[in-house]
Amino acid sequence: MCLYFLDYGAGNVQSLANSLKKLGYDFQWVTCPDDFHKATSLIFPGVGAFGSAVDALVAKGLLEPLREYIASGKPYFGICIGMQVLFQSSTENPEKKGLGLIPSPIEEFSNVDKSVPHMGWNACDLLDSDKPAEGTDRSSHYYFVHSYRAAYDPSNYPEAAEWAHAVTQYGQEIFMASVRKANVFGTQFHPEKSGDAGLKIISAWLSEPELQRSGAPSTPRVLRTPRPRDGLTKRIVACMDVRSNDEGDLVVTKGDQYDVREKAPSAAGAVQTSSSGAVRNLGKPVALAAKYYQAGADELCLMNITSFRHSPLRDQPMVAVVRAAAEEVFVPLTIGGGIKDTVEPDGTRRSALEVAGLYFRAGADKVSIASEAVYAVEQMRRKAKEQGLNEELALGDGTSAIETIARAYGRQAVVVSIDPRRVYVDLDYEGPYKEELVFGREDGEEKERGKAWWYQCTVRGGREDRPLSVSQLARGVEKLGAGEIVLNSIDRDGTGKGFDADLVQLVRKNVRIPIVASSGAGSAAHFVDIFQKTGVEAALAAGIFHRGEVDIQEVKQALSNADLNARS
Ligand code: 1PR
């Protein structure tokens, strides 16, 4: 088989390349129209926006050769945008036309009853009752990340519905999770990010007999009526804070309220409250990432908490870590820390987009932005104020890291990590954050009783407070185009006291994008608690996993016992 891989230049497609490598397949990249003639099998793993993908294909002279390739009857496998491009059009960019093979439009999800993007692991209901399922099975979950979908709508689009191979439900909407006809196969979900279940699909497609993949006439399909249900699972995310220790080794560390050094004994032997000991070393990042993948983590985060100012970007140790981790891990991988405009040691300027691009090419699926997100929202609000406008109506000017990266790679690839700290005030507080106050309860911690607090944003890993509240930041980054929020809590980080449900509820009220609750997990029950109280989509922990106190499967079991959907 001469397997080709279509990359139009804007996609973070390294994950699929790693999957093919893992399955033992060699492939070549399509770099010019002629390559379509050489290919006997083609995979197109598009990510990002529909319009940019179509534009890039046109600009590189690849759109018409792609159409001809598909018409020739040779096997085609499109993933996400690679599937969407088969349709007529997308409301994401109405002026752009797709290949029009499937006669229906791609439309945006409604966010009235749910978070958008649809991000996470959902189930598929297969429609073919007599054909092989191409590795897809009803009991597995697959990783989706998209804001636009092709509705499964046999009444209005009967011809398009004939393409449906599997459907998925999100909220009240039923959409095509995969399509199949003759030589064409496409999945809306990402098999390359769907763990073993996804690798099985890629492997099944690659090992199908040539005749079957090229759509040789077969008996007509017998379609069953779909019976999907919203099977979106709650995601469990394992986070690794990575930095160099005093010996210069890159280690996974973990702080208490962001302090990652051991508490050093004082001369008298008593434990000091301020720390000056060694950086805590909880293991090697790539080995831990592989361990958490095997243990069933739904997503992994690598946070670069050392700035490595002295090495050129391409030699940054974290890039090598991401590259090596991505070869072992087939669930989504987020990298954070230092995603900003940067000046190299030789004076070369690199934009945040270039920095992100480097990590995407190394195999990251999302980048996480913290400090720069705060500065961007502050600037957006300041400009509005200067123009005499309401700060809440402020809009971005297209130049922030969030905007530039979301435009190129899609909003699903941009996570904002928030590091808020509680600011306690008296109950009769009349300051600017009055509307956002949370009031202490009698059954709360002692310091909360008779007090109220608001949540202040910080930058530089909690080292600097900023005049911005967590609600202002959350609304601002959603407007700028972030696809997800990781919501840390400096007060709870490393304490094991449980997630800060007040904080999570507050942010949930302010945005519709998915939220990952973070900081403070001390037991499996804490995950159940935060999902039940707030309905957030995901929860993240670090310390309890690194120290082996709680196993990821134990958390999943606790979720199932509480009737919360979890991926086994
Ligand atoms: O500002 O864009 O360069 O990003 C820096 C990133 O590094 C931010 O996302 C910030 O949260 C993170 N960071 C900076 N300093 C520290 C530190 O610990 N000294 N890590 C740090 C913060 C917090 C969580 C942690 C959860 C769960 N880590 O990621 O994993 O609190 O912990 P737990 O389960 O043990 O309670 P930029």
PDB file of N, CA, C and O in Angstrom, residues 252-319:
ATOM      1  N   VAL A 252       9.056  16.037  37.120  1.00  0.00           N
ATOM      2  CA  VAL A 252       7.688  16.416  37.466  1.00  0.00           C
ATOM      3  C   VAL A 252       7.726  16.810  38.930  1.00  0.00           C
ATOM      4  O   VAL A 252       8.251  16.078  39.773  1.00  0.00           O
ATOM      5  N   THR A 253       7.192  17.983  39.206  1.00  0.00           N
ATOM      6  CA  THR A 253       7.204  18.441  40.585  1.00  0.00           C
ATOM      7  C   THR A 253       5.761  18.733  40.999  1.00  0.00           C
ATOM      8  O   THR A 253       4.834  18.577  40.212  1.00  0.00           O
ATOM      9  N   LYS A 254       5.573  19.117  42.224  1.00  0.00           N
ATOM     10  CA  LYS A 254       4.219  19.454  42.671  1.00  0.00           C
ATOM     11  C   LYS A 254       4.307  20.375  43.860  1.00  0.00           C
ATOM     12  O   LYS A 254       5.037  20.099  44.811  1.00  0.00           O
ATOM     13  N   GLY A 255       3.568  21.459  43.782  1.00  0.00           N
ATOM     14  CA  GLY A 255       3.603  22.430  44.857  1.00  0.00           C
ATOM     15  C   GLY A 255       2.478  22.273  45.855  1.00  0.00           C
ATOM     16  O   GLY A 255       1.531  21.512  45.647  1.00  0.00           O
ATOM     17  N   ASP A 256       2.625  22.981  46.974  1.00  0.00           N
ATOM     18  CA  ASP A 256       1.505  23.246  47.881  1.00  0.00           C
ATOM     19  C   ASP A 256       1.250  24.719  47.682  1.00  0.00           C
ATOM     20  O   ASP A 256       2.138  25.531  47.946  1.00  0.00           O
ATOM     21  N   GLN A 257       0.073  25.053  47.221  1.00  0.00           N
ATOM     22  CA  GLN A 257      -0.261  26.444  46.923  1.00  0.00           C
ATOM     23  C   GLN A 257       0.845  27.078  46.074  1.00  0.00           C
ATOM     24  O   GLN A 257       1.315  28.180  46.345  1.00  0.00           O
ATOM     25  N   TYR A 258       1.317  26.310  45.094  1.00  0.00           N
ATOM     26  CA  TYR A 258       2.281  26.694  44.063  1.00  0.00           C
ATOM     27  C   TYR A 258       3.725  26.770  44.559  1.00  0.00           C
ATOM     28  O   TYR A 258       4.601  27.202  43.822  1.00  0.00           O
ATOM     29  N   ASP A 259       3.986  26.352  45.782  1.00  0.00           N
ATOM     30  CA  ASP A 259       5.360  26.332  46.279  1.00  0.00           C
ATOM     31  C   ASP A 259       5.888  24.910  46.097  1.00  0.00           C
ATOM     32  O   ASP A 259       5.440  23.975  46.772  1.00  0.00           O
ATOM     33  N   VAL A 260       6.853  24.736  45.157  1.00  0.00           N
ATOM     34  CA  VAL A 260       7.273  23.384  44.791  1.00  0.00           C
ATOM     35  C   VAL A 260       8.513  22.898  45.537  1.00  0.00           C
ATOM     36  O   VAL A 260       9.026  21.825  45.254  1.00  0.00           O
ATOM     37  N   ARG A 261       8.999  23.695  46.480  1.00  0.00           N
ATOM     38  CA  ARG A 261      10.191  23.258  47.207  1.00  0.00           C
ATOM     39  C   ARG A 261       9.799  22.568  48.517  1.00  0.00           C
ATOM     40  O   ARG A 261       8.790  22.898  49.126  1.00  0.00           O
ATOM     41  N   GLU A 262      10.631  21.567  48.890  1.00  0.00           N
ATOM     42  CA  GLU A 262      10.416  20.895  50.174  1.00  0.00           C
ATOM     43  C   GLU A 262      10.556  21.909  51.277  1.00  0.00           C
ATOM     44  O   GLU A 262      11.358  22.840  51.176  1.00  0.00           O
ATOM     45  N   LYS A 263       9.775  21.719  52.341  1.00  0.00           N
ATOM     46  CA  LYS A 263       9.943  22.586  53.505  1.00  0.00           C
ATOM     47  C   LYS A 263      11.219  22.137  54.215  1.00  0.00           C
ATOM     48  O   LYS A 263      11.329  20.997  54.641  1.00  0.00           O
ATOM     49  N   ALA A 264      12.203  23.035  54.286  1.00  0.00           N
ATOM     50  CA  ALA A 264      13.493  22.652  54.883  1.00  0.00           C
ATOM     51  C   ALA A 264      13.440  22.785  56.401  1.00  0.00           C
ATOM     52  O   ALA A 264      12.854  23.735  56.917  1.00  0.00           O
ATOM     53  N   PRO A 265      14.014  21.823  57.115  1.00  0.00           N
ATOM     54  CA  PRO A 265      14.036  21.964  58.572  1.00  0.00           C
ATOM     55  C   PRO A 265      14.912  23.149  58.987  1.00  0.00           C
ATOM     56  O   PRO A 265      15.930  23.421  58.344  1.00  0.00           O
ATOM     57  N   SER A 266      14.498  23.871  59.993  1.00  0.00           N
ATOM     58  CA  SER A 266      15.306  24.993  60.478  1.00  0.00           C
ATOM     59  C   SER A 266      16.454  24.444  61.316  1.00  0.00           C
ATOM     60  O   SER A 266      16.529  23.250  61.583  1.00  0.00           O
ATOM     61  N   ALA A 267      17.360  25.332  61.719  1.00  0.00           N
ATOM     62  CA  ALA A 267      18.520  24.894  62.518  1.00  0.00           C
ATOM     63  C   ALA A 267      18.078  24.120  63.745  1.00  0.00           C
ATOM     64  O   ALA A 267      18.669  23.117  64.119  1.00  0.00           O
ATOM     65  N   ALA A 268      16.961  24.550  64.357  1.00  0.00           N
ATOM     66  CA  ALA A 268      16.504  23.890  65.576  1.00  0.00           C
ATOM     67  C   ALA A 268      15.768  22.588  65.280  1.00  0.00           C
ATOM     68  O   ALA A 268      15.355  21.880  66.174  1.00  0.00           O
ATOM     69  N   GLY A 269      15.614  22.260  63.982  1.00  0.00           N
ATOM     70  CA  GLY A 269      14.959  20.998  63.625  1.00  0.00           C
ATOM     71  C   GLY A 269      13.479  21.138  63.356  1.00  0.00           C
ATOM     72  O   GLY A 269      12.851  20.227  62.837  1.00  0.00           O
ATOM     73  N   ALA A 270      12.881  22.282  63.700  1.00  0.00           N
ATOM     74  CA  ALA A 270      11.439  22.440  63.463  1.00  0.00           C
ATOM     75  C   ALA A 270      11.196  22.681  61.971  1.00  0.00           C
ATOM     76  O   ALA A 270      12.047  23.230  61.291  1.00  0.00           O
ATOM     77  N   VAL A 271      10.039  22.253  61.465  1.00  0.00           N
ATOM     78  CA  VAL A 271       9.739  22.455  60.048  1.00  0.00           C
ATOM     79  C   VAL A 271       9.357  23.912  59.817  1.00  0.00           C
ATOM     80  O   VAL A 271       8.516  24.470  60.505  1.00  0.00           O
ATOM     81  N   GLN A 272      10.005  24.522  58.840  1.00  0.00           N
ATOM     82  CA  GLN A 272       9.701  25.925  58.552  1.00  0.00           C
ATOM     83  C   GLN A 272       8.426  26.026  57.733  1.00  0.00           C
ATOM     84  O   GLN A 272       8.091  25.116  56.995  1.00  0.00           O
ATOM     85  N   THR A 273       7.786  27.141  57.832  1.00  0.00           N
ATOM     86  CA  THR A 273       6.599  27.318  56.993  1.00  0.00           C
ATOM     87  C   THR A 273       6.987  27.815  55.613  1.00  0.00           C
ATOM     88  O   THR A 273       6.397  27.459  54.614  1.00  0.00           O
ATOM     89  N   SER A 274       8.031  28.632  55.524  1.00  0.00           N
ATOM     90  CA  SER A 274       8.475  29.025  54.189  1.00  0.00           C
ATOM     91  C   SER A 274       9.515  28.001  53.756  1.00  0.00           C
ATOM     92  O   SER A 274      10.226  27.434  54.566  1.00  0.00           O
ATOM     93  N   SER A 275       9.579  27.745  52.449  1.00  0.00           N
ATOM     94  CA  SER A 275      10.406  26.646  52.010  1.00  0.00           C
ATOM     95  C   SER A 275      11.673  27.113  51.348  1.00  0.00           C
ATOM     96  O   SER A 275      11.692  28.085  50.624  1.00  0.00           O
ATOM     97  N   SER A 276      12.727  26.373  51.575  1.00  0.00           N
ATOM     98  CA  SER A 276      13.969  26.683  50.901  1.00  0.00           C
ATOM     99  C   SER A 276      14.675  25.397  50.530  1.00  0.00           C
ATOM    100  O   SER A 276      15.811  25.410  50.138  1.00  0.00           O
ATOM    101  N   GLY A 277      13.962  24.243  50.664  1.00  0.00           N
ATOM    102  CA  GLY A 277      14.564  22.950  50.354  1.00  0.00           C
ATOM    103  C   GLY A 277      14.611  22.705  48.856  1.00  0.00           C
ATOM    104  O   GLY A 277      14.411  23.608  48.052  1.00  0.00           O
ATOM    105  N   ALA A 278      14.884  21.428  48.510  1.00  0.00           N
ATOM    106  CA  ALA A 278      15.038  21.075  47.099  1.00  0.00           C
ATOM    107  C   ALA A 278      13.669  21.070  46.402  1.00  0.00           C
ATOM    108  O   ALA A 278      12.636  20.931  47.047  1.00  0.00           O
ATOM    109  N   VAL A 279      13.729  21.217  45.078  1.00  0.00           N
ATOM    110  CA  VAL A 279      12.499  21.110  44.282  1.00  0.00           C
ATOM    111  C   VAL A 279      11.988  19.668  44.405  1.00  0.00           C
ATOM    112  O   VAL A 279      12.753  18.717  44.219  1.00  0.00           O
ATOM    113  N   ARG A 280      10.725  19.504  44.742  1.00  0.00           N
ATOM    114  CA  ARG A 280      10.174  18.142  44.880  1.00  0.00           C
ATOM    115  C   ARG A 280      10.278  17.404  43.551  1.00  0.00           C
ATOM    116  O   ARG A 280       9.922  17.942  42.508  1.00  0.00           O
ATOM    117  N   ASN A 281      10.728  16.168  43.615  1.00  0.00           N
ATOM    118  CA  ASN A 281      10.897  15.372  42.402  1.00  0.00           C
ATOM    119  C   ASN A 281       9.958  14.176  42.478  1.00  0.00           C
ATOM    120  O   ASN A 281      10.159  13.263  43.264  1.00  0.00           O
ATOM    121  N   LEU A 282       8.924  14.196  41.635  1.00  0.00           N
ATOM    122  CA  LEU A 282       7.930  13.120  41.695  1.00  0.00           C
ATOM    123  C   LEU A 282       8.022  12.181  40.501  1.00  0.00           C
ATOM    124  O   LEU A 282       7.162  11.339  40.303  1.00  0.00           O
ATOM    125  N   GLY A 283       9.041  12.361  39.693  1.00  0.00           N
ATOM    126  CA  GLY A 283       9.229  11.408  38.590  1.00  0.00           C
ATOM    127  C   GLY A 283       9.609  12.100  37.304  1.00  0.00           C
ATOM    128  O   GLY A 283       9.743  13.319  37.236  1.00  0.00           O
ATOM    129  N   LYS A 284       9.776  11.284  36.269  1.00  0.00           N
ATOM    130  CA  LYS A 284      10.177  11.785  34.947  1.00  0.00           C
ATOM    131  C   LYS A 284       8.931  12.033  34.099  1.00  0.00           C
ATOM    132  O   LYS A 284       8.029  11.178  34.064  1.00  0.00           O
ATOM    133  N   PRO A 285       8.875  13.166  33.398  1.00  0.00           N
ATOM    134  CA  PRO A 285       7.642  13.503  32.699  1.00  0.00           C
ATOM    135  C   PRO A 285       7.152  12.488  31.662  1.00  0.00           C
ATOM    136  O   PRO A 285       5.967  12.148  31.659  1.00  0.00           O
ATOM    137  N   VAL A 286       8.058  11.969  30.823  1.00  0.00           N
ATOM    138  CA  VAL A 286       7.578  11.070  29.755  1.00  0.00           C
ATOM    139  C   VAL A 286       7.101   9.745  30.360  1.00  0.00           C
ATOM    140  O   VAL A 286       6.038   9.217  29.987  1.00  0.00           O
ATOM    141  N   ALA A 287       7.859   9.235  31.335  1.00  0.00           N
ATOM    142  CA  ALA A 287       7.473   7.969  31.965  1.00  0.00           C
ATOM    143  C   ALA A 287       6.133   8.124  32.682  1.00  0.00           C
ATOM    144  O   ALA A 287       5.257   7.249  32.604  1.00  0.00           O
ATOM    145  N   LEU A 288       5.941   9.249  33.362  1.00  0.00           N
ATOM    146  CA  LEU A 288       4.666   9.446  34.071  1.00  0.00           C
ATOM    147  C   LEU A 288       3.503   9.606  33.083  1.00  0.00           C
ATOM    148  O   LEU A 288       2.416   9.076  33.303  1.00  0.00           O
ATOM    149  N   ALA A 289       3.762  10.343  31.991  1.00  0.00           N
ATOM    150  CA  ALA A 289       2.697  10.518  30.989  1.00  0.00           C
ATOM    151  C   ALA A 289       2.268   9.158  30.455  1.00  0.00           C
ATOM    152  O   ALA A 289       1.059   8.868  30.355  1.00  0.00           O
ATOM    153  N   ALA A 290       3.242   8.303  30.128  1.00  0.00           N
ATOM    154  CA  ALA A 290       2.910   6.972  29.600  1.00  0.00           C
ATOM    155  C   ALA A 290       2.140   6.171  30.653  1.00  0.00           C
ATOM    156  O   ALA A 290       1.165   5.474  30.338  1.00  0.00           O
ATOM    157  N   LYS A 291       2.551   6.311  31.911  1.00  0.00           N
ATOM    158  CA  LYS A 291       1.881   5.568  32.986  1.00  0.00           C
ATOM    159  C   LYS A 291       0.410   6.008  33.110  1.00  0.00           C
ATOM    160  O   LYS A 291      -0.493   5.190  33.218  1.00  0.00           O
ATOM    161  N   TYR A 292       0.175   7.321  33.068  1.00  0.00           N
ATOM    162  CA  TYR A 292      -1.205   7.808  33.222  1.00  0.00           C
ATOM    163  C   TYR A 292      -2.062   7.444  32.010  1.00  0.00           C
ATOM    164  O   TYR A 292      -3.257   7.194  32.144  1.00  0.00           O
ATOM    165  N   TYR A 293      -1.445   7.416  30.823  1.00  0.00           N
ATOM    166  CA  TYR A 293      -2.194   6.988  29.638  1.00  0.00           C
ATOM    167  C   TYR A 293      -2.650   5.537  29.825  1.00  0.00           C
ATOM    168  O   TYR A 293      -3.824   5.205  29.641  1.00  0.00           O
ATOM    169  N   GLN A 294      -1.699   4.682  30.227  1.00  0.00           N
ATOM    170  CA  GLN A 294      -2.027   3.269  30.425  1.00  0.00           C
ATOM    171  C   GLN A 294      -3.070   3.098  31.531  1.00  0.00           C
ATOM    172  O   GLN A 294      -3.891   2.191  31.488  1.00  0.00           O
ATOM    173  N   ALA A 295      -3.039   3.994  32.508  1.00  0.00           N
ATOM    174  CA  ALA A 295      -3.961   3.870  33.648  1.00  0.00           C
ATOM    175  C   ALA A 295      -5.369   4.381  33.316  1.00  0.00           C
ATOM    176  O   ALA A 295      -6.270   4.279  34.148  1.00  0.00           O
ATOM    177  N   GLY A 296      -5.547   4.963  32.124  1.00  0.00           N
ATOM    178  CA  GLY A 296      -6.900   5.359  31.716  1.00  0.00           C
ATOM    179  C   GLY A 296      -7.207   6.841  31.850  1.00  0.00           C
ATOM    180  O   GLY A 296      -8.390   7.232  31.796  1.00  0.00           O
ATOM    181  N   ALA A 297      -6.179   7.691  31.984  1.00  0.00           N
ATOM    182  CA  ALA A 297      -6.447   9.142  32.019  1.00  0.00           C
ATOM    183  C   ALA A 297      -7.101   9.540  30.696  1.00  0.00           C
ATOM    184  O   ALA A 297      -6.724   9.046  29.634  1.00  0.00           O
ATOM    185  N   ASP A 298      -8.080  10.440  30.750  1.00  0.00           N
ATOM    186  CA  ASP A 298      -8.774  10.863  29.530  1.00  0.00           C
ATOM    187  C   ASP A 298      -8.006  11.956  28.802  1.00  0.00           C
ATOM    188  O   ASP A 298      -8.224  12.177  27.609  1.00  0.00           O
ATOM    189  N   GLU A 299      -7.169  12.652  29.516  1.00  0.00           N
ATOM    190  CA  GLU A 299      -6.344  13.704  28.919  1.00  0.00           C
ATOM    191  C   GLU A 299      -5.133  13.904  29.814  1.00  0.00           C
ATOM    192  O   GLU A 299      -5.191  13.607  31.019  1.00  0.00           O
ATOM    193  N   LEU A 300      -4.085  14.460  29.224  1.00  0.00           N
ATOM    194  CA  LEU A 300      -2.887  14.763  30.007  1.00  0.00           C
ATOM    195  C   LEU A 300      -2.474  16.209  29.773  1.00  0.00           C
ATOM    196  O   LEU A 300      -2.637  16.736  28.672  1.00  0.00           O
ATOM    197  N   CYS A 301      -1.944  16.826  30.831  1.00  0.00           N
ATOM    198  CA  CYS A 301      -1.408  18.189  30.713  1.00  0.00           C
ATOM    199  C   CYS A 301       0.040  18.178  31.146  1.00  0.00           C
ATOM    200  O   CYS A 301       0.363  17.597  32.190  1.00  0.00           O
ATOM    201  N   LEU A 302       0.879  18.840  30.377  1.00  0.00           N
ATOM    202  CA  LEU A 302       2.265  19.058  30.788  1.00  0.00           C
ATOM    203  C   LEU A 302       2.432  20.563  30.945  1.00  0.00           C
ATOM    204  O   LEU A 302       2.216  21.315  29.992  1.00  0.00           O
ATOM    205  N   MET A 303       2.758  21.002  32.159  1.00  0.00           N
ATOM    206  CA  MET A 303       2.922  22.436  32.405  1.00  0.00           C
ATOM    207  C   MET A 303       4.412  22.747  32.572  1.00  0.00           C
ATOM    208  O   MET A 303       5.071  22.188  33.458  1.00  0.00           O
ATOM    209  N   ASN A 304       4.882  23.617  31.708  1.00  0.00           N
ATOM    210  CA  ASN A 304       6.289  24.018  31.749  1.00  0.00           C
ATOM    211  C   ASN A 304       6.409  25.179  32.743  1.00  0.00           C
ATOM    212  O   ASN A 304       6.091  26.307  32.408  1.00  0.00           O
ATOM    213  N   ILE A 305       6.837  24.872  33.963  1.00  0.00           N
ATOM    214  CA  ILE A 305       6.848  25.965  34.944  1.00  0.00           C
ATOM    215  C   ILE A 305       8.245  26.556  35.145  1.00  0.00           C
ATOM    216  O   ILE A 305       8.483  27.321  36.060  1.00  0.00           O
ATOM    217  N   THR A 306       9.186  26.201  34.239  1.00  0.00           N
ATOM    218  CA  THR A 306      10.496  26.886  34.224  1.00  0.00           C
ATOM    219  C   THR A 306      10.603  27.590  32.884  1.00  0.00           C
ATOM    220  O   THR A 306      10.188  27.043  31.878  1.00  0.00           O
ATOM    221  N   SER A 307      11.172  28.761  32.861  1.00  0.00           N
ATOM    222  CA  SER A 307      11.098  29.505  31.597  1.00  0.00           C
ATOM    223  C   SER A 307      12.199  29.166  30.586  1.00  0.00           C
ATOM    224  O   SER A 307      12.036  29.403  29.408  1.00  0.00           O
ATOM    225  N   PHE A 308      13.291  28.543  30.984  1.00  0.00           N
ATOM    226  CA  PHE A 308      14.379  28.194  30.058  1.00  0.00           C
ATOM    227  C   PHE A 308      14.752  29.360  29.155  1.00  0.00           C
ATOM    228  O   PHE A 308      14.796  29.243  27.942  1.00  0.00           O
ATOM    229  N   ARG A 309      14.996  30.491  29.777  1.00  0.00           N
ATOM    230  CA  ARG A 309      15.256  31.698  28.997  1.00  0.00           C
ATOM    231  C   ARG A 309      16.499  31.579  28.120  1.00  0.00           C
ATOM    232  O   ARG A 309      16.654  32.283  27.152  1.00  0.00           O
ATOM    233  N   HIS A 310      17.426  30.675  28.515  1.00  0.00           N
ATOM    234  CA  HIS A 310      18.726  30.718  27.849  1.00  0.00           C
ATOM    235  C   HIS A 310      18.857  29.787  26.652  1.00  0.00           C
ATOM    236  O   HIS A 310      19.850  29.802  25.976  1.00  0.00           O
ATOM    237  N   SER A 311      17.828  28.955  26.413  1.00  0.00           N
ATOM    238  CA  SER A 311      18.012  28.099  25.229  1.00  0.00           C
ATOM    239  C   SER A 311      17.087  28.553  24.112  1.00  0.00           C
ATOM    240  O   SER A 311      15.982  29.039  24.360  1.00  0.00           O
ATOM    241  N   PRO A 312      17.559  28.392  22.858  1.00  0.00           N
ATOM    242  CA  PRO A 312      16.697  28.748  21.738  1.00  0.00           C
ATOM    243  C   PRO A 312      15.428  27.905  21.797  1.00  0.00           C
ATOM    244  O   PRO A 312      15.442  26.787  22.317  1.00  0.00           O
ATOM    245  N   LEU A 313      14.385  28.468  21.233  1.00  0.00           N
ATOM    246  CA  LEU A 313      13.080  27.824  21.327  1.00  0.00           C
ATOM    247  C   LEU A 313      13.103  26.366  20.877  1.00  0.00           C
ATOM    248  O   LEU A 313      12.611  25.474  21.555  1.00  0.00           O
ATOM    249  N   ARG A 314      13.717  26.115  19.706  1.00  0.00           N
ATOM    250  CA  ARG A 314      13.640  24.752  19.170  1.00  0.00           C
ATOM    251  C   ARG A 314      14.404  23.760  20.046  1.00  0.00           C
ATOM    252  O   ARG A 314      14.172  22.552  19.985  1.00  0.00           O
ATOM    253  N   ASP A 315      15.319  24.255  20.885  1.00  0.00           N
ATOM    254  CA  ASP A 315      16.070  23.348  21.764  1.00  0.00           C
ATOM    255  C   ASP A 315      15.472  23.297  23.170  1.00  0.00           C
ATOM    256  O   ASP A 315      16.081  22.736  24.083  1.00  0.00           O
ATOM    257  N   GLN A 316      14.324  23.904  23.351  1.00  0.00           N
ATOM    258  CA  GLN A 316      13.726  23.901  24.682  1.00  0.00           C
ATOM    259  C   GLN A 316      13.513  22.455  25.135  1.00  0.00           C
ATOM    260  O   GLN A 316      12.954  21.647  24.383  1.00  0.00           O
ATOM    261  N   PRO A 317      13.932  22.140  26.345  1.00  0.00           N
ATOM    262  CA  PRO A 317      13.764  20.756  26.809  1.00  0.00           C
ATOM    263  C   PRO A 317      12.302  20.303  26.759  1.00  0.00           C
ATOM    264  O   PRO A 317      12.018  19.140  26.507  1.00  0.00           O
ATOM    265  N   MET A 318      11.363  21.243  26.961  1.00  0.00           N
ATOM    266  CA  MET A 318       9.955  20.837  26.966  1.00  0.00           C
ATOM    267  C   MET A 318       9.480  20.358  25.593  1.00  0.00           C
ATOM    268  O   MET A 318       8.557  19.558  25.500  1.00  0.00           O
ATOM    269  N   VAL A 319      10.092  20.885  24.529  1.00  0.00           N
ATOM    270  CA  VAL A 319       9.679  20.441  23.196  1.00  0.00           C
ATOM    271  C   VAL A 319      10.029  18.957  23.038  1.00  0.00           C
ATOM    272  O   VAL A 319       9.223  18.156  22.552  1.00  0.00           O
TER     273      VAL A 319
END
